[in-house]
């Protein structure tokens, strides 16, 4: 349940839109965060009174992927994307984006609600990287090791030369 009633939200939106009060001053008078007031105003402008009484729900994997791809395609913030699609909380979209970027779009199709199973490792598997990329990295590490050994030997020879030069003086 929401901390603020629909009447309070409507009063806040009215203060900002019709009375011309700043979002900061309205947020301080409530007291609540500036971002919360901005979200209420944006939801009211997009959906009207229904936007202020939206409840969080469950969303399909297709919807989640569509939201994230739309945000990336149109260079929107998480907040703007949440308002555009009528999602009451922008942090929900942030969680979806993190999962999308870390584990790929197929991870958004999994239902992760409920109690976690005991002794369960990670629910998501990170996508496998290409073997060619791994081989390239291994080759680079070997090259760097050889270069390091060469520089060590060169340094030892220079020091030996300097020692012998000091002894002959």
mmCIF file of C-alpha atoms in Angstrom:
data_model
loop_
_atom_site.group_PDB
_atom_site.id
_atom_site.type_symbol
_atom_site.label_atom_id
_atom_site.label_comp_id
_atom_site.label_asym_id
_atom_site.label_seq_id
_atom_site.Cartn_x
_atom_site.Cartn_y
_atom_site.Cartn_z
ATOM 1 C CA UNK A 1 0.000 0.000 0.000
ATOM 2 C CA UNK A 2 1.176 3.484 -0.817
ATOM 3 C CA UNK A 3 2.478 5.773 1.882
ATOM 4 C CA UNK A 4 0.456 8.670 0.455
ATOM 5 C CA UNK A 5 -3.235 8.693 -0.380
ATOM 6 C CA UNK A 6 -4.623 9.524 -3.784
ATOM 7 C CA UNK A 7 -5.939 12.856 -2.432
ATOM 8 C CA UNK A 8 -2.452 13.868 -1.261
ATOM 9 C CA UNK A 9 -0.971 12.928 -4.624
ATOM 10 C CA UNK A 10 -3.627 14.923 -6.469
ATOM 11 C CA UNK A 11 -3.002 17.958 -4.243
ATOM 12 C CA UNK A 12 0.743 17.728 -4.918
ATOM 13 C CA UNK A 13 0.228 17.447 -8.676
ATOM 14 C CA UNK A 14 -2.230 20.356 -8.562
ATOM 15 C CA UNK A 15 0.295 22.487 -6.643
ATOM 16 C CA UNK A 16 2.952 21.831 -9.268
ATOM 17 C CA UNK A 17 0.899 22.019 -12.444
ATOM 18 C CA UNK A 18 -1.766 24.632 -11.681
ATOM 19 C CA UNK A 19 -0.300 26.763 -8.903
ATOM 20 C CA UNK A 20 3.164 26.750 -10.470
ATOM 21 C CA UNK A 21 4.978 25.710 -7.326
ATOM 22 C CA UNK A 22 8.391 24.129 -7.725
ATOM 23 C CA UNK A 23 8.838 20.407 -7.332
ATOM 24 C CA UNK A 24 11.458 21.013 -4.627
ATOM 25 C CA UNK A 25 9.211 23.173 -2.469
ATOM 26 C CA UNK A 26 6.270 20.775 -2.772
ATOM 27 C CA UNK A 27 8.494 17.800 -1.934
ATOM 28 C CA UNK A 28 9.889 19.569 1.143
ATOM 29 C CA UNK A 29 6.426 20.514 2.384
ATOM 30 C CA UNK A 30 5.156 16.924 2.136
ATOM 31 C CA UNK A 31 8.027 15.722 3.146
ATOM 32 C CA UNK A 32 9.054 13.325 0.418
ATOM 33 C CA UNK A 33 11.741 13.037 -2.212
ATOM 34 C CA UNK A 34 11.801 15.339 -5.226
ATOM 35 C CA UNK A 35 11.924 12.306 -7.527
ATOM 36 C CA UNK A 36 8.658 10.980 -6.099
ATOM 37 C CA UNK A 37 6.876 14.250 -6.866
ATOM 38 C CA UNK A 38 8.366 14.303 -10.375
ATOM 39 C CA UNK A 39 7.099 10.751 -10.934
ATOM 40 C CA UNK A 40 3.579 11.662 -9.749
ATOM 41 C CA UNK A 41 3.457 14.684 -12.048
ATOM 42 C CA UNK A 42 4.728 12.684 -15.041
ATOM 43 C CA UNK A 43 2.284 9.827 -14.413
ATOM 44 C CA UNK A 44 -0.584 12.291 -14.039
ATOM 45 C CA UNK A 45 0.338 14.063 -17.275
ATOM 46 C CA UNK A 46 0.526 10.760 -19.166
ATOM 47 C CA UNK A 47 -2.375 8.763 -17.658
ATOM 48 C CA UNK A 48 -4.459 11.204 -15.626
ATOM 49 C CA UNK A 49 -5.834 10.227 -12.209
ATOM 50 C CA UNK A 50 -5.411 6.507 -13.004
ATOM 51 C CA UNK A 51 -1.659 7.083 -13.243
ATOM 52 C CA UNK A 52 -1.541 8.071 -9.591
ATOM 53 C CA UNK A 53 -3.376 4.967 -8.431
ATOM 54 C CA UNK A 54 -1.374 2.420 -10.462
ATOM 55 C CA UNK A 55 -0.269 -0.674 -8.630
ATOM 56 C CA UNK A 56 2.806 -2.700 -9.385
ATOM 57 C CA UNK A 57 1.977 -5.919 -11.139
ATOM 58 C CA UNK A 58 3.596 -8.839 -12.826
ATOM 59 C CA UNK A 59 4.966 -8.341 -16.292
ATOM 60 C CA UNK A 60 5.704 -10.833 -19.048
ATOM 61 C CA UNK A 61 9.200 -11.450 -20.326
ATOM 62 C CA UNK A 62 8.243 -10.063 -23.735
ATOM 63 C CA UNK A 63 7.063 -6.830 -22.113
ATOM 64 C CA UNK A 64 10.264 -6.483 -20.060
ATOM 65 C CA UNK A 65 12.481 -7.021 -23.106
ATOM 66 C CA UNK A 66 10.381 -4.563 -25.123
ATOM 67 C CA UNK A 67 10.695 -1.906 -22.392
ATOM 68 C CA UNK A 68 14.487 -2.255 -22.107
ATOM 69 C CA UNK A 69 15.031 -2.273 -25.864
ATOM 70 C CA UNK A 70 12.722 0.738 -26.290
ATOM 71 C CA UNK A 71 14.658 2.664 -23.621
ATOM 72 C CA UNK A 72 17.995 1.858 -25.267
ATOM 73 C CA UNK A 73 16.719 2.593 -28.777
ATOM 74 C CA UNK A 74 15.256 5.984 -27.824
ATOM 75 C CA UNK A 75 17.963 6.970 -25.286
ATOM 76 C CA UNK A 76 15.471 7.377 -22.446
ATOM 77 C CA UNK A 77 16.227 7.349 -18.751
ATOM 78 C CA UNK A 78 14.815 4.548 -16.621
ATOM 79 C CA UNK A 79 12.371 7.062 -15.135
ATOM 80 C CA UNK A 80 11.155 8.202 -18.565
ATOM 81 C CA UNK A 81 10.774 4.612 -19.731
ATOM 82 C CA UNK A 82 8.807 3.668 -16.627
ATOM 83 C CA UNK A 83 6.447 6.603 -17.127
ATOM 84 C CA UNK A 84 6.065 5.861 -20.838
ATOM 85 C CA UNK A 85 4.978 2.280 -20.163
ATOM 86 C CA UNK A 86 2.979 3.035 -17.006
ATOM 87 C CA UNK A 87 5.288 1.246 -14.588
ATOM 88 C CA UNK A 88 4.840 2.903 -11.183
ATOM 89 C CA UNK A 89 8.466 2.591 -10.079
ATOM 90 C CA UNK A 90 11.546 3.336 -12.178
ATOM 91 C CA UNK A 91 13.740 1.095 -10.041
ATOM 92 C CA UNK A 92 11.795 -1.896 -11.360
ATOM 93 C CA UNK A 93 13.006 -1.025 -14.835
ATOM 94 C CA UNK A 94 16.520 -0.604 -13.421
ATOM 95 C CA UNK A 95 16.472 -4.183 -12.142
ATOM 96 C CA UNK A 96 15.273 -5.400 -15.531
ATOM 97 C CA UNK A 97 18.053 -3.489 -17.278
ATOM 98 C CA UNK A 98 20.723 -4.930 -14.979
ATOM 99 C CA UNK A 99 19.484 -8.466 -15.626
ATOM 100 C CA UNK A 100 19.266 -7.767 -19.372
ATOM 101 C CA UNK A 101 22.843 -6.455 -19.537
ATOM 102 C CA UNK A 102 24.399 -9.068 -17.256
ATOM 103 C CA UNK A 103 22.593 -12.239 -18.292
ATOM 104 C CA UNK A 104 20.935 -11.431 -21.613
ATOM 105 C CA UNK A 105 17.317 -10.957 -22.648
ATOM 106 C CA UNK A 106 16.357 -14.593 -22.025
ATOM 107 C CA UNK A 107 16.893 -14.071 -18.281
ATOM 108 C CA UNK A 108 13.921 -11.665 -18.209
ATOM 109 C CA UNK A 109 11.582 -14.530 -19.094
ATOM 110 C CA UNK A 110 12.258 -16.350 -15.812
ATOM 111 C CA UNK A 111 9.835 -15.970 -12.923
ATOM 112 C CA UNK A 112 11.949 -15.191 -9.864
ATOM 113 C CA UNK A 113 9.236 -14.582 -7.324
ATOM 114 C CA UNK A 114 8.861 -16.604 -4.156
ATOM 115 C CA UNK A 115 11.218 -18.063 -1.651
ATOM 116 C CA UNK A 116 14.654 -19.009 -2.863
ATOM 117 C CA UNK A 117 15.617 -22.672 -2.807
ATOM 118 C CA UNK A 118 18.245 -23.744 -0.319
ATOM 119 C CA UNK A 119 21.751 -24.401 -1.547
ATOM 120 C CA UNK A 120 20.910 -23.008 -4.952
ATOM 121 C CA UNK A 121 23.745 -21.372 -6.798
ATOM 122 C CA UNK A 122 23.036 -18.554 -9.232
ATOM 123 C CA UNK A 123 19.644 -18.653 -10.971
ATOM 124 C CA UNK A 124 21.082 -17.012 -14.041
ATOM 125 C CA UNK A 125 23.888 -18.356 -16.140
ATOM 126 C CA UNK A 126 26.182 -15.832 -17.709
ATOM 127 C CA UNK A 127 26.436 -16.260 -21.458
ATOM 128 C CA UNK A 128 29.475 -18.199 -22.604
ATOM 129 C CA UNK A 129 32.155 -16.127 -24.254
ATOM 130 C CA UNK A 130 33.627 -17.252 -27.547
ATOM 131 C CA UNK A 131 36.489 -19.735 -27.402
ATOM 132 C CA UNK A 132 38.323 -17.645 -29.984
ATOM 133 C CA UNK A 133 38.225 -14.704 -27.571
ATOM 134 C CA UNK A 134 39.627 -16.933 -24.796
ATOM 135 C CA UNK A 135 42.363 -18.197 -27.114
ATOM 136 C CA UNK A 136 43.256 -14.614 -28.040
ATOM 137 C CA UNK A 137 43.527 -13.683 -24.373
ATOM 138 C CA UNK A 138 45.696 -16.704 -23.598
ATOM 139 C CA UNK A 139 47.984 -15.860 -26.525
ATOM 140 C CA UNK A 140 48.262 -12.268 -25.311
ATOM 141 C CA UNK A 141 49.143 -13.398 -21.781
ATOM 142 C CA UNK A 142 51.857 -15.709 -23.151
ATOM 143 C CA UNK A 143 53.253 -12.891 -25.307
ATOM 144 C CA UNK A 144 53.333 -10.533 -22.333
ATOM 145 C CA UNK A 145 55.079 -13.156 -20.187
ATOM 146 C CA UNK A 146 57.753 -13.643 -22.862
ATOM 147 C CA UNK A 147 58.193 -9.879 -23.163
ATOM 148 C CA UNK A 148 58.553 -9.623 -19.385
ATOM 149 C CA UNK A 149 61.206 -12.367 -19.314
ATOM 150 C CA UNK A 150 63.105 -10.682 -22.156
ATOM 151 C CA UNK A 151 63.127 -7.346 -20.328
ATOM 152 C CA UNK A 152 64.338 -9.028 -17.118
ATOM 153 C CA UNK A 153 67.247 -10.680 -18.974
ATOM 154 C CA UNK A 154 68.096 -7.430 -20.721
ATOM 155 C CA UNK A 155 68.097 -5.606 -17.406
ATOM 156 C CA UNK A 156 70.364 -8.274 -15.878
ATOM 157 C CA UNK A 157 72.825 -7.941 -18.783
ATOM 158 C CA UNK A 158 72.899 -4.148 -18.458
ATOM 159 C CA UNK A 159 73.547 -4.407 -14.734
ATOM 160 C CA UNK A 160 76.301 -6.984 -15.307
ATOM 161 C CA UNK A 161 77.927 -4.684 -17.899
ATOM 162 C CA UNK A 162 77.776 -1.738 -15.473
ATOM 163 C CA UNK A 163 79.359 -3.862 -12.719
ATOM 164 C CA UNK A 164 82.175 -4.989 -14.962
ATOM 165 C CA UNK A 165 82.740 -1.405 -16.114
ATOM 166 C CA UNK A 166 83.038 -0.247 -12.471
ATOM 167 C CA UNK A 167 85.495 -3.042 -11.666
ATOM 168 C CA UNK A 168 87.842 -2.109 -14.520
ATOM 169 C CA UNK A 169 88.065 1.517 -13.392
#
